[in-house]
Amino acid sequence: MKVLEAKNRIIDAKPFQLFTHDGRVSNYQEDLVIWSKEHLKTEALIYQFEVQETIEAEYLPDACVNLLFEIRSTGVIGKFLGISTKARKIVIEPGVLYFGIKPYTNVGLRCIEQNQSNFVDQVVALSDQFSNTEAFLDELAYTLTFQERRELLKRHRAVFLDETQRSVLAEYLSVLLCTETTALSMEKIERETGYSKRYTQRVFQKKIGVSPKLYSRIIRFQNAIKAVYFDDHSTLAKVACQLGYYDQAHLIHEFQLFTQTSPTKLLQTIQTKKVVV
């Protein structure tokens, strides 16, 4: 495997969620930080936001896990969100500051349960899967700024991350799937990694949580929604061609499978004048 080459690849895999672009969300801040110097995916996205009214938002499929902290007047609630393979409704409450980190790889996380497939589409209490979180949660309750929270999380990184815990095969393949613009066949993956399809799928599913094929589909879905949201000149046909879908109908079919709605209707769920044709 071309591990050194993979480490130097630029991964434009910043996940996209519609609710972060909703006009009812306030105090949204984010920052890309170096989370692990040892893994092939070194970065993580740290973010925070609040709302002024209760919002029932659409949480989109996401190939990353989340550590999410709800900072309330009564204390801090920590949650671990596994990879999401389907859209679901989430309720965002006023009077709560939401602060979180989205590592670009879940390899190395100090979860008590090491099989990441058990967390897919699940939300579990942070304390159920990470030990010694009390000091971090106590300090987090008294932070005043985004910068303080970011630095606190970096100081307590060892509570959540073991940089010596590696899976080069899973890491390499996740980089490959993130940086390829089109879908990869298992035959090509077998050639790239030097391992059998069956072995590769087993390792990847345990360490990442889902199969390589599903992971690739979620990444393409994320890239598609970013393209149609941010590029005013994009059409579904153009995006489908760029990302290796068979045609526009195939892209729409994938959107419907992941979200139970069309791309146009999905984007209309937030306050936007975006029109997709």
C-alpha atoms as an extended CHARMM CRD file, in Angstrom:
* protein
*
       277  EXT
         1         1  MET       CA              0.0000000000        0.0000000000        0.0000000000  PROA      1               0.0000000000
         2         2  LYS       CA              1.1720000000        3.5110000000       -0.8120000000  PROA      2               0.0000000000
         3         3  VAL       CA              0.8820000000        4.7490000000        2.7580000000  PROA      3               0.0000000000
         4         4  LEU       CA              3.2410000000        7.7340000000        2.5200000000  PROA      4               0.0000000000
         5         5  GLU       CA              1.5540000000        8.8760000000       -0.6700000000  PROA      5               0.0000000000
         6         6  ALA       CA             -1.8390000000        8.5910000000        1.0260000000  PROA      6               0.0000000000
         7         7  LYS       CA             -0.6800000000       10.6880000000        3.9970000000  PROA      7               0.0000000000
         8         8  ASN       CA              0.1600000000       13.5400000000        1.6320000000  PROA      8               0.0000000000
         9         9  ARG       CA             -3.2090000000       13.5270000000       -0.1230000000  PROA      9               0.0000000000
        10        10  ILE       CA             -5.3610000000       16.5820000000        0.3890000000  PROA      10              0.0000000000
        11        11  ILE       CA             -8.6980000000       15.4220000000        1.7680000000  PROA      11              0.0000000000
        12        12  ASP       CA            -11.5150000000       17.8280000000        1.0420000000  PROA      12              0.0000000000
        13        13  ALA       CA            -13.9000000000       15.8360000000        3.2020000000  PROA      13              0.0000000000
        14        14  LYS       CA            -15.3470000000       18.5400000000        5.4220000000  PROA      14              0.0000000000
        15        15  PRO       CA            -18.7860000000       17.1370000000        6.2370000000  PROA      15              0.0000000000
        16        16  PHE       CA            -21.8690000000       19.1850000000        5.4330000000  PROA      16              0.0000000000
        17        17  GLN       CA            -25.0430000000       19.5130000000        7.4950000000  PROA      17              0.0000000000
        18        18  LEU       CA            -28.0050000000       21.6090000000        6.3900000000  PROA      18              0.0000000000
        19        19  PHE       CA            -28.8420000000       22.8460000000        9.8870000000  PROA      19              0.0000000000
        20        20  THR       CA            -25.4790000000       24.6230000000       10.2060000000  PROA      20              0.0000000000
        21        21  HSD       CA            -26.5970000000       26.8760000000        7.3240000000  PROA      21              0.0000000000
        22        22  ASP       CA            -30.0230000000       27.5620000000        8.8100000000  PROA      22              0.0000000000
        23        23  GLY       CA            -30.6770000000       31.2330000000        9.5680000000  PROA      23              0.0000000000
        24        24  ARG       CA            -32.1390000000       30.2840000000       12.9510000000  PROA      24              0.0000000000
        25        25  VAL       CA            -28.7450000000       28.9810000000       14.1050000000  PROA      25              0.0000000000
        26        26  SER       CA            -26.5760000000       31.5520000000       15.8820000000  PROA      26              0.0000000000
        27        27  ASN       CA            -23.0310000000       31.7390000000       17.2020000000  PROA      27              0.0000000000
        28        28  TYR       CA            -21.8660000000       29.0830000000       14.7450000000  PROA      28              0.0000000000
        29        29  GLN       CA            -18.0860000000       28.7240000000       14.8000000000  PROA      29              0.0000000000
        30        30  GLU       CA            -15.7750000000       26.0270000000       13.5350000000  PROA      30              0.0000000000
        31        31  ASP       CA            -12.0850000000       25.3020000000       13.2220000000  PROA      31              0.0000000000
        32        32  LEU       CA             -9.9980000000       22.5640000000       11.6450000000  PROA      32              0.0000000000
        33        33  VAL       CA             -7.3720000000       21.2850000000       14.0620000000  PROA      33              0.0000000000
        34        34  ILE       CA             -4.6440000000       18.6740000000       14.0280000000  PROA      34              0.0000000000
        35        35  TRP       CA             -6.2080000000       15.8550000000       16.0340000000  PROA      35              0.0000000000
        36        36  SER       CA             -3.6500000000       13.1040000000       15.4750000000  PROA      36              0.0000000000
        37        37  LYS       CA             -0.1870000000       13.3520000000       13.9780000000  PROA      37              0.0000000000
        38        38  GLU       CA              0.1380000000        9.5710000000       13.7390000000  PROA      38              0.0000000000
        39        39  HSD       CA             -2.9200000000        8.6300000000       11.7020000000  PROA      39              0.0000000000
        40        40  LEU       CA             -3.2530000000        9.1720000000        7.9640000000  PROA      40              0.0000000000
        41        41  LYS       CA             -6.2220000000       11.4640000000        8.5130000000  PROA      41              0.0000000000
        42        42  THR       CA             -4.7680000000       13.9800000000       10.9130000000  PROA      42              0.0000000000
        43        43  GLU       CA             -7.5400000000       16.5690000000       11.1390000000  PROA      43              0.0000000000
        44        44  ALA       CA            -10.7660000000       17.0420000000       13.0440000000  PROA      44              0.0000000000
        45        45  LEU       CA            -13.4860000000       19.6750000000       12.8320000000  PROA      45              0.0000000000
        46        46  ILE       CA            -14.3040000000       21.4540000000       16.0980000000  PROA      46              0.0000000000
        47        47  TYR       CA            -17.5620000000       23.3980000000       16.0850000000  PROA      47              0.0000000000
        48        48  GLN       CA            -20.1910000000       25.0870000000       18.2390000000  PROA      48              0.0000000000
        49        49  PHE       CA            -23.6240000000       26.6520000000       17.7570000000  PROA      49              0.0000000000
        50        50  GLU       CA            -26.8030000000       27.7690000000       19.5160000000  PROA      50              0.0000000000
        51        51  VAL       CA            -30.4270000000       28.3310000000       18.5140000000  PROA      51              0.0000000000
        52        52  GLN       CA            -32.9260000000       30.9190000000       19.6670000000  PROA      52              0.0000000000
        53        53  GLU       CA            -35.9380000000       28.6510000000       19.2010000000  PROA      53              0.0000000000
        54        54  THR       CA            -36.5710000000       24.9230000000       19.1230000000  PROA      54              0.0000000000
        55        55  ILE       CA            -35.6180000000       23.5170000000       15.7130000000  PROA      55              0.0000000000
        56        56  GLU       CA            -36.4390000000       20.1030000000       14.3210000000  PROA      56              0.0000000000
        57        57  ALA       CA            -33.5270000000       19.7450000000       11.9070000000  PROA      57              0.0000000000
        58        58  GLU       CA            -32.4840000000       17.1990000000        9.3310000000  PROA      58              0.0000000000
        59        59  TYR       CA            -29.2850000000       15.3460000000       10.2660000000  PROA      59              0.0000000000
        60        60  LEU       CA            -27.8070000000       14.0200000000        7.0320000000  PROA      60              0.0000000000
        61        61  PRO       CA            -25.8170000000       10.8230000000        6.4370000000  PROA      61              0.0000000000
        62        62  ASP       CA            -22.2500000000       11.4090000000        7.5750000000  PROA      62              0.0000000000
        63        63  ALA       CA            -19.2010000000        9.1360000000        7.3000000000  PROA      63              0.0000000000
        64        64  CYS       CA            -17.6480000000       10.6810000000       10.4290000000  PROA      64              0.0000000000
        65        65  VAL       CA            -18.4060000000       10.0990000000       14.0960000000  PROA      65              0.0000000000
        66        66  ASN       CA            -19.1110000000       12.9830000000       16.4770000000  PROA      66              0.0000000000
        67        67  LEU       CA            -18.3090000000       13.7400000000       20.0780000000  PROA      67              0.0000000000
        68        68  LEU       CA            -21.0630000000       16.1910000000       21.0100000000  PROA      68              0.0000000000
        69        69  PHE       CA            -21.3140000000       18.1540000000       24.2580000000  PROA      69              0.0000000000
        70        70  GLU       CA            -24.4970000000       19.9250000000       25.3360000000  PROA      70              0.0000000000
        71        71  ILE       CA            -23.4580000000       22.7180000000       27.7080000000  PROA      71              0.0000000000
        72        72  ARG       CA            -26.4650000000       23.5030000000       29.8870000000  PROA      72              0.0000000000
        73        73  SER       CA            -26.9510000000       25.6270000000       33.0080000000  PROA      73              0.0000000000
        74        74  THR       CA            -27.3000000000       22.3770000000       34.9730000000  PROA      74              0.0000000000
        75        75  GLY       CA            -24.0960000000       20.8100000000       33.6080000000  PROA      75              0.0000000000
        76        76  VAL       CA            -22.6620000000       19.1860000000       30.4900000000  PROA      76              0.0000000000
        77        77  ILE       CA            -24.1150000000       16.1660000000       28.7200000000  PROA      77              0.0000000000
        78        78  GLY       CA            -21.6770000000       14.2560000000       26.5030000000  PROA      78              0.0000000000
        79        79  LYS       CA            -22.8050000000       12.0710000000       23.6060000000  PROA      79              0.0000000000
        80        80  PHE       CA            -21.0480000000        9.8190000000       21.0800000000  PROA      80              0.0000000000
        81        81  LEU       CA            -22.6720000000        9.7100000000       17.6390000000  PROA      81              0.0000000000
        82        82  GLY       CA            -21.6790000000        6.8830000000       15.3310000000  PROA      82              0.0000000000
        83        83  ILE       CA            -21.5050000000        7.0870000000       11.5590000000  PROA      83              0.0000000000
        84        84  SER       CA            -24.8990000000        8.0200000000       10.1530000000  PROA      84              0.0000000000
        85        85  THR       CA            -26.1690000000        6.1040000000        7.1160000000  PROA      85              0.0000000000
        86        86  LYS       CA            -29.6140000000        7.6780000000        6.8690000000  PROA      86              0.0000000000
        87        87  ALA       CA            -31.1950000000       11.0640000000        7.4230000000  PROA      87              0.0000000000
        88        88  ARG       CA            -33.0110000000       11.5430000000       10.6920000000  PROA      88              0.0000000000
        89        89  LYS       CA            -34.7390000000       14.3330000000       12.5670000000  PROA      89              0.0000000000
        90        90  ILE       CA            -32.9510000000       15.9100000000       15.5130000000  PROA      90              0.0000000000
        91        91  VAL       CA            -34.3250000000       18.4380000000       17.9710000000  PROA      91              0.0000000000
        92        92  ILE       CA            -32.0600000000       21.3890000000       18.7740000000  PROA      92              0.0000000000
        93        93  GLU       CA            -33.0560000000       23.2910000000       21.9080000000  PROA      93              0.0000000000
        94        94  PRO       CA            -32.6250000000       26.9380000000       22.9060000000  PROA      94              0.0000000000
        95        95  GLY       CA            -30.6770000000       27.6520000000       26.0670000000  PROA      95              0.0000000000
        96        96  VAL       CA            -28.0770000000       25.0210000000       25.1990000000  PROA      96              0.0000000000
        97        97  LEU       CA            -24.6300000000       25.6120000000       23.7280000000  PROA      97              0.0000000000
        98        98  TYR       CA            -23.7180000000       22.7180000000       21.4450000000  PROA      98              0.0000000000
        99        99  PHE       CA            -19.9830000000       22.0500000000       21.2010000000  PROA      99              0.0000000000
       100       100  GLY       CA            -18.4580000000       19.1380000000       19.3770000000  PROA      100             0.0000000000
       101       101  ILE       CA            -15.6230000000       17.5230000000       17.5260000000  PROA      101             0.0000000000
       102       102  LYS       CA            -15.8320000000       15.5000000000       14.3430000000  PROA      102             0.0000000000
       103       103  PRO       CA            -12.5990000000       13.4850000000       13.8350000000  PROA      103             0.0000000000
       104       104  TYR       CA            -11.9840000000       12.6540000000       10.1860000000  PROA      104             0.0000000000
       105       105  THR       CA            -11.1730000000        9.1090000000       11.2620000000  PROA      105             0.0000000000
       106       106  ASN       CA            -12.5250000000        7.0950000000       14.1680000000  PROA      106             0.0000000000
       107       107  VAL       CA             -9.4790000000        4.8120000000       14.1740000000  PROA      107             0.0000000000
       108       108  GLY       CA             -7.7180000000        5.3130000000       17.4960000000  PROA      108             0.0000000000
       109       109  LEU       CA            -10.7340000000        6.4080000000       19.5120000000  PROA      109             0.0000000000
       110       110  ARG       CA            -10.6230000000        5.0160000000       23.0470000000  PROA      110             0.0000000000
       111       111  CYS       CA            -14.0970000000        3.4940000000       22.8980000000  PROA      111             0.0000000000
       112       112  ILE       CA            -14.6260000000        0.6330000000       25.3280000000  PROA      112             0.0000000000
       113       113  GLU       CA            -16.4030000000       -1.2110000000       22.5160000000  PROA      113             0.0000000000
       114       114  GLN       CA            -13.8420000000       -1.3330000000       19.7150000000  PROA      114             0.0000000000
       115       115  ASN       CA            -16.1430000000       -2.6460000000       16.9730000000  PROA      115             0.0000000000
       116       116  GLN       CA            -17.3050000000        0.6050000000       15.3790000000  PROA      116             0.0000000000
       117       117  SER       CA            -20.0910000000       -1.1360000000       13.4610000000  PROA      117             0.0000000000
       118       118  ASN       CA            -22.0040000000       -1.3120000000       16.7580000000  PROA      118             0.0000000000
       119       119  PHE       CA            -22.3100000000        2.4880000000       16.7740000000  PROA      119             0.0000000000
       120       120  VAL       CA            -23.6860000000        2.9900000000       13.2510000000  PROA      120             0.0000000000
       121       121  ASP       CA            -26.8280000000        5.1670000000       13.4190000000  PROA      121             0.0000000000
       122       122  GLN       CA            -26.5620000000        5.1380000000       17.2220000000  PROA      122             0.0000000000
       123       123  VAL       CA            -26.2360000000        7.8490000000       19.8710000000  PROA      123             0.0000000000
       124       124  VAL       CA            -24.7570000000        6.6830000000       23.1850000000  PROA      124             0.0000000000
       125       125  ALA       CA            -23.8080000000        8.4140000000       26.4190000000  PROA      125             0.0000000000
       126       126  LEU       CA            -20.1770000000        9.5090000000       26.3210000000  PROA      126             0.0000000000
       127       127  SER       CA            -19.4570000000        8.0200000000       29.7470000000  PROA      127             0.0000000000
       128       128  ASP       CA            -20.6250000000        4.5960000000       28.5260000000  PROA      128             0.0000000000
       129       129  GLN       CA            -17.7740000000        4.4070000000       26.0250000000  PROA      129             0.0000000000
       130       130  PHE       CA            -15.0060000000        6.6820000000       27.2990000000  PROA      130             0.0000000000
       131       131  SER       CA            -13.3900000000        6.4370000000       30.7260000000  PROA      131             0.0000000000
       132       132  ASN       CA            -12.1820000000        9.3400000000       32.8690000000  PROA      132             0.0000000000
       133       133  THR       CA            -14.2940000000       12.0240000000       31.1850000000  PROA      133             0.0000000000
       134       134  GLU       CA            -15.4570000000       13.6640000000       34.4260000000  PROA      134             0.0000000000
       135       135  ALA       CA            -12.6420000000       16.2290000000       34.7210000000  PROA      135             0.0000000000
       136       136  PHE       CA            -13.0470000000       17.3330000000       31.1170000000  PROA      136             0.0000000000
       137       137  LEU       CA            -16.8330000000       17.7250000000       31.4140000000  PROA      137             0.0000000000
       138       138  ASP       CA            -16.4780000000       19.6580000000       34.6890000000  PROA      138             0.0000000000
       139       139  GLU       CA            -13.9790000000       22.0950000000       33.1600000000  PROA      139             0.0000000000
       140       140  LEU       CA            -16.0140000000       22.4380000000       29.9660000000  PROA      140             0.0000000000
       141       141  ALA       CA            -18.9820000000       23.7060000000       31.9790000000  PROA      141             0.0000000000
       142       142  TYR       CA            -16.9730000000       26.8030000000       33.0070000000  PROA      142             0.0000000000
       143       143  THR       CA            -15.4490000000       27.7550000000       29.6640000000  PROA      143             0.0000000000
       144       144  LEU       CA            -16.5770000000       31.0790000000       28.2120000000  PROA      144             0.0000000000
       145       145  THR       CA            -15.3370000000       31.1530000000       24.6040000000  PROA      145             0.0000000000
       146       146  PHE       CA            -14.9880000000       28.8650000000       21.6200000000  PROA      146             0.0000000000
       147       147  GLN       CA            -11.2140000000       29.2330000000       21.8050000000  PROA      147             0.0000000000
       148       148  GLU       CA            -11.1670000000       28.0910000000       25.4510000000  PROA      148             0.0000000000
       149       149  ARG       CA            -13.2790000000       25.0480000000       24.6120000000  PROA      149             0.0000000000
       150       150  ARG       CA            -11.0720000000       24.1740000000       21.6580000000  PROA      150             0.0000000000
       151       151  GLU       CA             -7.8820000000       24.3560000000       23.7180000000  PROA      151             0.0000000000
       152       152  LEU       CA             -9.4690000000       22.3980000000       26.5780000000  PROA      152             0.0000000000
       153       153  LEU       CA            -10.4560000000       19.6060000000       24.2000000000  PROA      153             0.0000000000
       154       154  LYS       CA             -6.9530000000       19.4900000000       22.7470000000  PROA      154             0.0000000000
       155       155  ARG       CA             -5.4470000000       19.2750000000       26.2450000000  PROA      155             0.0000000000
       156       156  HSD       CA             -7.7410000000       16.3690000000       27.1270000000  PROA      156             0.0000000000
       157       157  ARG       CA             -7.2970000000       14.6630000000       23.7680000000  PROA      157             0.0000000000
       158       158  ALA       CA             -5.7060000000       11.5760000000       25.3440000000  PROA      158             0.0000000000
       159       159  VAL       CA             -9.0010000000       10.8420000000       27.1140000000  PROA      159             0.0000000000
       160       160  PHE       CA            -10.6140000000       10.2680000000       23.7240000000  PROA      160             0.0000000000
       161       161  LEU       CA             -7.7520000000        9.2880000000       21.4200000000  PROA      161             0.0000000000
       162       162  ASP       CA             -4.9350000000        6.7390000000       21.4810000000  PROA      162             0.0000000000
       163       163  GLU       CA             -2.5440000000        7.7290000000       18.7170000000  PROA      163             0.0000000000
       164       164  THR       CA             -0.6850000000        4.4150000000       18.9910000000  PROA      164             0.0000000000
       165       165  GLN       CA             -3.8240000000        2.4860000000       18.0750000000  PROA      165             0.0000000000
       166       166  ARG       CA             -3.5850000000        2.0560000000       14.3100000000  PROA      166             0.0000000000
       167       167  SER       CA             -5.1500000000        0.1680000000       11.4220000000  PROA      167             0.0000000000
       168       168  VAL       CA             -3.1140000000        1.0640000000        8.3790000000  PROA      168             0.0000000000
       169       169  LEU       CA             -5.3970000000       -0.8930000000        6.0440000000  PROA      169             0.0000000000
       170       170  ALA       CA             -8.5770000000        0.8330000000        7.2450000000  PROA      170             0.0000000000
       171       171  GLU       CA             -6.8860000000        4.2340000000        7.3480000000  PROA      171             0.0000000000
       172       172  TYR       CA             -5.3890000000        3.9150000000        3.8770000000  PROA      172             0.0000000000
       173       173  LEU       CA             -8.6420000000        2.7390000000        2.3610000000  PROA      173             0.0000000000
       174       174  SER       CA            -10.6510000000        5.5380000000        3.9750000000  PROA      174             0.0000000000
       175       175  VAL       CA             -8.2130000000        8.0910000000        2.4950000000  PROA      175             0.0000000000
       176       176  LEU       CA             -8.5030000000        6.4010000000       -0.8840000000  PROA      176             0.0000000000
       177       177  LEU       CA            -12.2950000000        6.4630000000       -0.7890000000  PROA      177             0.0000000000
       178       178  CYS       CA            -12.3550000000       10.1230000000        0.2880000000  PROA      178             0.0000000000
       179       179  THR       CA             -9.9930000000       11.3480000000       -2.4170000000  PROA      179             0.0000000000
       180       180  GLU       CA            -11.3680000000        9.3990000000       -5.3710000000  PROA      180             0.0000000000
       181       181  THR       CA            -14.0610000000       11.4020000000       -7.1470000000  PROA      181             0.0000000000
       182       182  THR       CA            -15.9110000000        8.3310000000       -8.3920000000  PROA      182             0.0000000000
       183       183  ALA       CA            -16.9540000000        5.0350000000       -6.8590000000  PROA      183             0.0000000000
       184       184  LEU       CA            -14.2750000000        2.3640000000       -6.4500000000  PROA      184             0.0000000000
       185       185  SER       CA            -14.9990000000       -1.2560000000       -7.2240000000  PROA      185             0.0000000000
       186       186  MET       CA            -13.9380000000       -3.8770000000       -4.6980000000  PROA      186             0.0000000000
       187       187  GLU       CA            -11.7090000000       -5.3370000000       -7.4210000000  PROA      187             0.0000000000
       188       188  LYS       CA             -9.7650000000       -2.0570000000       -7.6610000000  PROA      188             0.0000000000
       189       189  ILE       CA             -9.6390000000       -1.8210000000       -3.8620000000  PROA      189             0.0000000000
       190       190  GLU       CA             -8.2030000000       -5.3410000000       -3.7800000000  PROA      190             0.0000000000
       191       191  ARG       CA             -5.4890000000       -4.3160000000       -6.2460000000  PROA      191             0.0000000000
       192       192  GLU       CA             -4.7060000000       -1.0980000000       -4.3610000000  PROA      192             0.0000000000
       193       193  THR       CA             -4.4660000000       -2.6690000000       -0.9010000000  PROA      193             0.0000000000
       194       194  GLY       CA             -3.0520000000       -6.0910000000       -1.7610000000  PROA      194             0.0000000000
       195       195  TYR       CA             -5.6160000000       -7.7800000000        0.4950000000  PROA      195             0.0000000000
       196       196  SER       CA             -8.6040000000       -9.9210000000       -0.4230000000  PROA      196             0.0000000000
       197       197  LYS       CA            -12.0190000000       -8.3120000000       -0.7260000000  PROA      197             0.0000000000
       198       198  ARG       CA            -13.3950000000      -10.3540000000        2.1650000000  PROA      198             0.0000000000
       199       199  TYR       CA            -10.5490000000       -9.4930000000        4.5390000000  PROA      199             0.0000000000
       200       200  THR       CA            -10.5980000000       -5.8170000000        3.5620000000  PROA      200             0.0000000000
       201       201  GLN       CA            -14.3400000000       -5.5310000000        4.1080000000  PROA      201             0.0000000000
       202       202  ARG       CA            -14.1320000000       -7.2470000000        7.5080000000  PROA      202             0.0000000000
       203       203  VAL       CA            -11.3200000000       -5.0160000000        8.8030000000  PROA      203             0.0000000000
       204       204  PHE       CA            -12.8440000000       -1.8250000000        7.4060000000  PROA      204             0.0000000000
       205       205  GLN       CA            -16.2850000000       -2.5150000000        8.8490000000  PROA      205             0.0000000000
       206       206  LYS       CA            -14.8820000000       -3.2140000000       12.3100000000  PROA      206             0.0000000000
       207       207  LYS       CA            -12.5310000000       -0.2210000000       12.4260000000  PROA      207             0.0000000000
       208       208  ILE       CA            -14.6440000000        2.3310000000       10.5400000000  PROA      208             0.0000000000
       209       209  GLY       CA            -18.1530000000        0.9970000000       11.0780000000  PROA      209             0.0000000000
       210       210  VAL       CA            -19.5740000000        0.4060000000        7.5980000000  PROA      210             0.0000000000
       211       211  SER       CA            -18.5250000000       -1.4120000000        4.4510000000  PROA      211             0.0000000000
       212       212  PRO       CA            -16.1410000000        0.3290000000        1.9970000000  PROA      212             0.0000000000
       213       213  LYS       CA            -18.9610000000        0.5170000000       -0.5710000000  PROA      213             0.0000000000
       214       214  LEU       CA            -21.3950000000        2.2440000000        1.8040000000  PROA      214             0.0000000000
       215       215  TYR       CA            -18.6500000000        4.5560000000        3.0980000000  PROA      215             0.0000000000
       216       216  SER       CA            -17.8870000000        5.5740000000       -0.4930000000  PROA      216             0.0000000000
       217       217  ARG       CA            -21.5770000000        6.2020000000       -1.2280000000  PROA      217             0.0000000000
       218       218  ILE       CA            -21.9260000000        8.4560000000        1.8280000000  PROA      218             0.0000000000
       219       219  ILE       CA            -18.8190000000       10.4220000000        0.8410000000  PROA      219             0.0000000000
       220       220  ARG       CA            -20.2060000000       10.8940000000       -2.6850000000  PROA      220             0.0000000000
       221       221  PHE       CA            -23.5720000000       11.9550000000       -1.2780000000  PROA      221             0.0000000000
       222       222  GLN       CA            -21.8520000000       14.5380000000        0.9230000000  PROA      222             0.0000000000
       223       223  ASN       CA            -19.8310000000       15.8230000000       -2.0440000000  PROA      223             0.0000000000
       224       224  ALA       CA            -22.9910000000       16.0410000000       -4.1510000000  PROA      224             0.0000000000
       225       225  ILE       CA            -24.9620000000       18.0530000000       -1.6180000000  PROA      225             0.0000000000
       226       226  LYS       CA            -22.0370000000       20.4380000000       -1.1060000000  PROA      226             0.0000000000
       227       227  ALA       CA            -21.7870000000       20.9080000000       -4.8680000000  PROA      227             0.0000000000
       228       228  VAL       CA            -25.4520000000       21.7160000000       -5.4110000000  PROA      228             0.0000000000
       229       229  TYR       CA            -25.5840000000       23.9450000000       -2.3260000000  PROA      229             0.0000000000
       230       230  PHE       CA            -22.4640000000       26.0410000000       -2.8110000000  PROA      230             0.0000000000
       231       231  ASP       CA            -22.1580000000       26.2970000000       -6.6130000000  PROA      231             0.0000000000
       232       232  ASP       CA            -24.8600000000       28.5000000000       -8.1240000000  PROA      232             0.0000000000
       233       233  HSD       CA            -24.0090000000       27.1950000000      -11.5920000000  PROA      233             0.0000000000
       234       234  SER       CA            -24.2880000000       23.5140000000      -10.7360000000  PROA      234             0.0000000000
       235       235  THR       CA            -27.0370000000       21.3530000000      -12.1060000000  PROA      235             0.0000000000
       236       236  LEU       CA            -27.8510000000       17.8370000000      -10.9710000000  PROA      236             0.0000000000
       237       237  ALA       CA            -26.7390000000       16.5110000000      -14.3490000000  PROA      237             0.0000000000
       238       238  LYS       CA            -23.3660000000       18.2780000000      -14.0460000000  PROA      238             0.0000000000
       239       239  VAL       CA            -22.8240000000       17.0900000000      -10.4800000000  PROA      239             0.0000000000
       240       240  ALA       CA            -23.7760000000       13.5370000000      -11.4320000000  PROA      240             0.0000000000
       241       241  CYS       CA            -21.1740000000       13.5540000000      -14.2130000000  PROA      241             0.0000000000
       242       242  GLN       CA            -18.4400000000       15.0230000000      -12.0030000000  PROA      242             0.0000000000
       243       243  LEU       CA            -18.9460000000       12.5240000000       -9.2010000000  PROA      243             0.0000000000
       244       244  GLY       CA            -19.2800000000        9.4090000000      -11.3200000000  PROA      244             0.0000000000
       245       245  TYR       CA            -22.9910000000        8.6990000000      -11.0000000000  PROA      245             0.0000000000
       246       246  TYR       CA            -24.4520000000        6.9240000000      -14.0120000000  PROA      246             0.0000000000
       247       247  ASP       CA            -26.7090000000        9.9040000000      -14.7230000000  PROA      247             0.0000000000
       248       248  GLN       CA            -28.9140000000       12.4860000000      -13.0290000000  PROA      248             0.0000000000
       249       249  ALA       CA            -31.5550000000        9.8580000000      -12.2450000000  PROA      249             0.0000000000
       250       250  HSD       CA            -28.9570000000        7.7910000000      -10.3820000000  PROA      250             0.0000000000
       251       251  LEU       CA            -27.9520000000       10.7930000000       -8.2570000000  PROA      251             0.0000000000
       252       252  ILE       CA            -31.6030000000       11.5690000000       -7.4200000000  PROA      252             0.0000000000
       253       253  HSD       CA            -32.1680000000        7.9000000000       -6.5380000000  PROA      253             0.0000000000
       254       254  GLU       CA            -29.2130000000        8.0100000000       -4.1010000000  PROA      254             0.0000000000
       255       255  PHE       CA            -30.5770000000       11.1850000000       -2.4920000000  PROA      255             0.0000000000
       256       256  GLN       CA            -33.9450000000        9.5190000000       -2.0480000000  PROA      256             0.0000000000
       257       257  LEU       CA            -32.3920000000        6.4080000000       -0.5160000000  PROA      257             0.0000000000
       258       258  PHE       CA            -30.3630000000        8.4340000000        1.9660000000  PROA      258             0.0000000000
       259       259  THR       CA            -32.9330000000       11.1210000000        2.8160000000  PROA      259             0.0000000000
       260       260  GLN       CA            -36.3570000000        9.9110000000        1.5690000000  PROA      260             0.0000000000
       261       261  THR       CA            -36.6510000000       13.1130000000       -0.4520000000  PROA      261             0.0000000000
       262       262  SER       CA            -35.3030000000       14.7830000000       -3.6020000000  PROA      262             0.0000000000
       263       263  PRO       CA            -32.2730000000       17.1270000000       -3.6740000000  PROA      263             0.0000000000
       264       264  THR       CA            -34.4820000000       20.1480000000       -4.3770000000  PROA      264             0.0000000000
       265       265  LYS       CA            -36.9010000000       19.4280000000       -1.5330000000  PROA      265             0.0000000000
       266       266  LEU       CA            -34.0270000000       18.6590000000        0.8270000000  PROA      266             0.0000000000
       267       267  LEU       CA            -32.4020000000       22.0360000000        0.2200000000  PROA      267             0.0000000000
       268       268  GLN       CA            -35.7550000000       23.7510000000        0.6400000000  PROA      268             0.0000000000
       269       269  THR       CA            -35.9780000000       22.4760000000        4.2360000000  PROA      269             0.0000000000
       270       270  ILE       CA            -33.8930000000       25.4490000000        5.3700000000  PROA      270             0.0000000000
       271       271  GLN       CA            -34.2190000000       29.1620000000        4.7030000000  PROA      271             0.0000000000
       272       272  THR       CA            -32.5830000000       29.4420000000        1.2910000000  PROA      272             0.0000000000
       273       273  LYS       CA            -33.3600000000       30.7690000000       -2.1510000000  PROA      273             0.0000000000
       274       274  LYS       CA            -31.2300000000       28.0730000000       -3.7260000000  PROA      274             0.0000000000
       275       275  VAL       CA            -32.8390000000       26.5340000000       -6.7890000000  PROA      275             0.0000000000
       276       276  VAL       CA            -31.5500000000       23.2530000000       -8.2000000000  PROA      276             0.0000000000
       277       277  VAL       CA            -32.4620000000       22.2560000000      -11.7580000000  PROA      277             0.0000000000
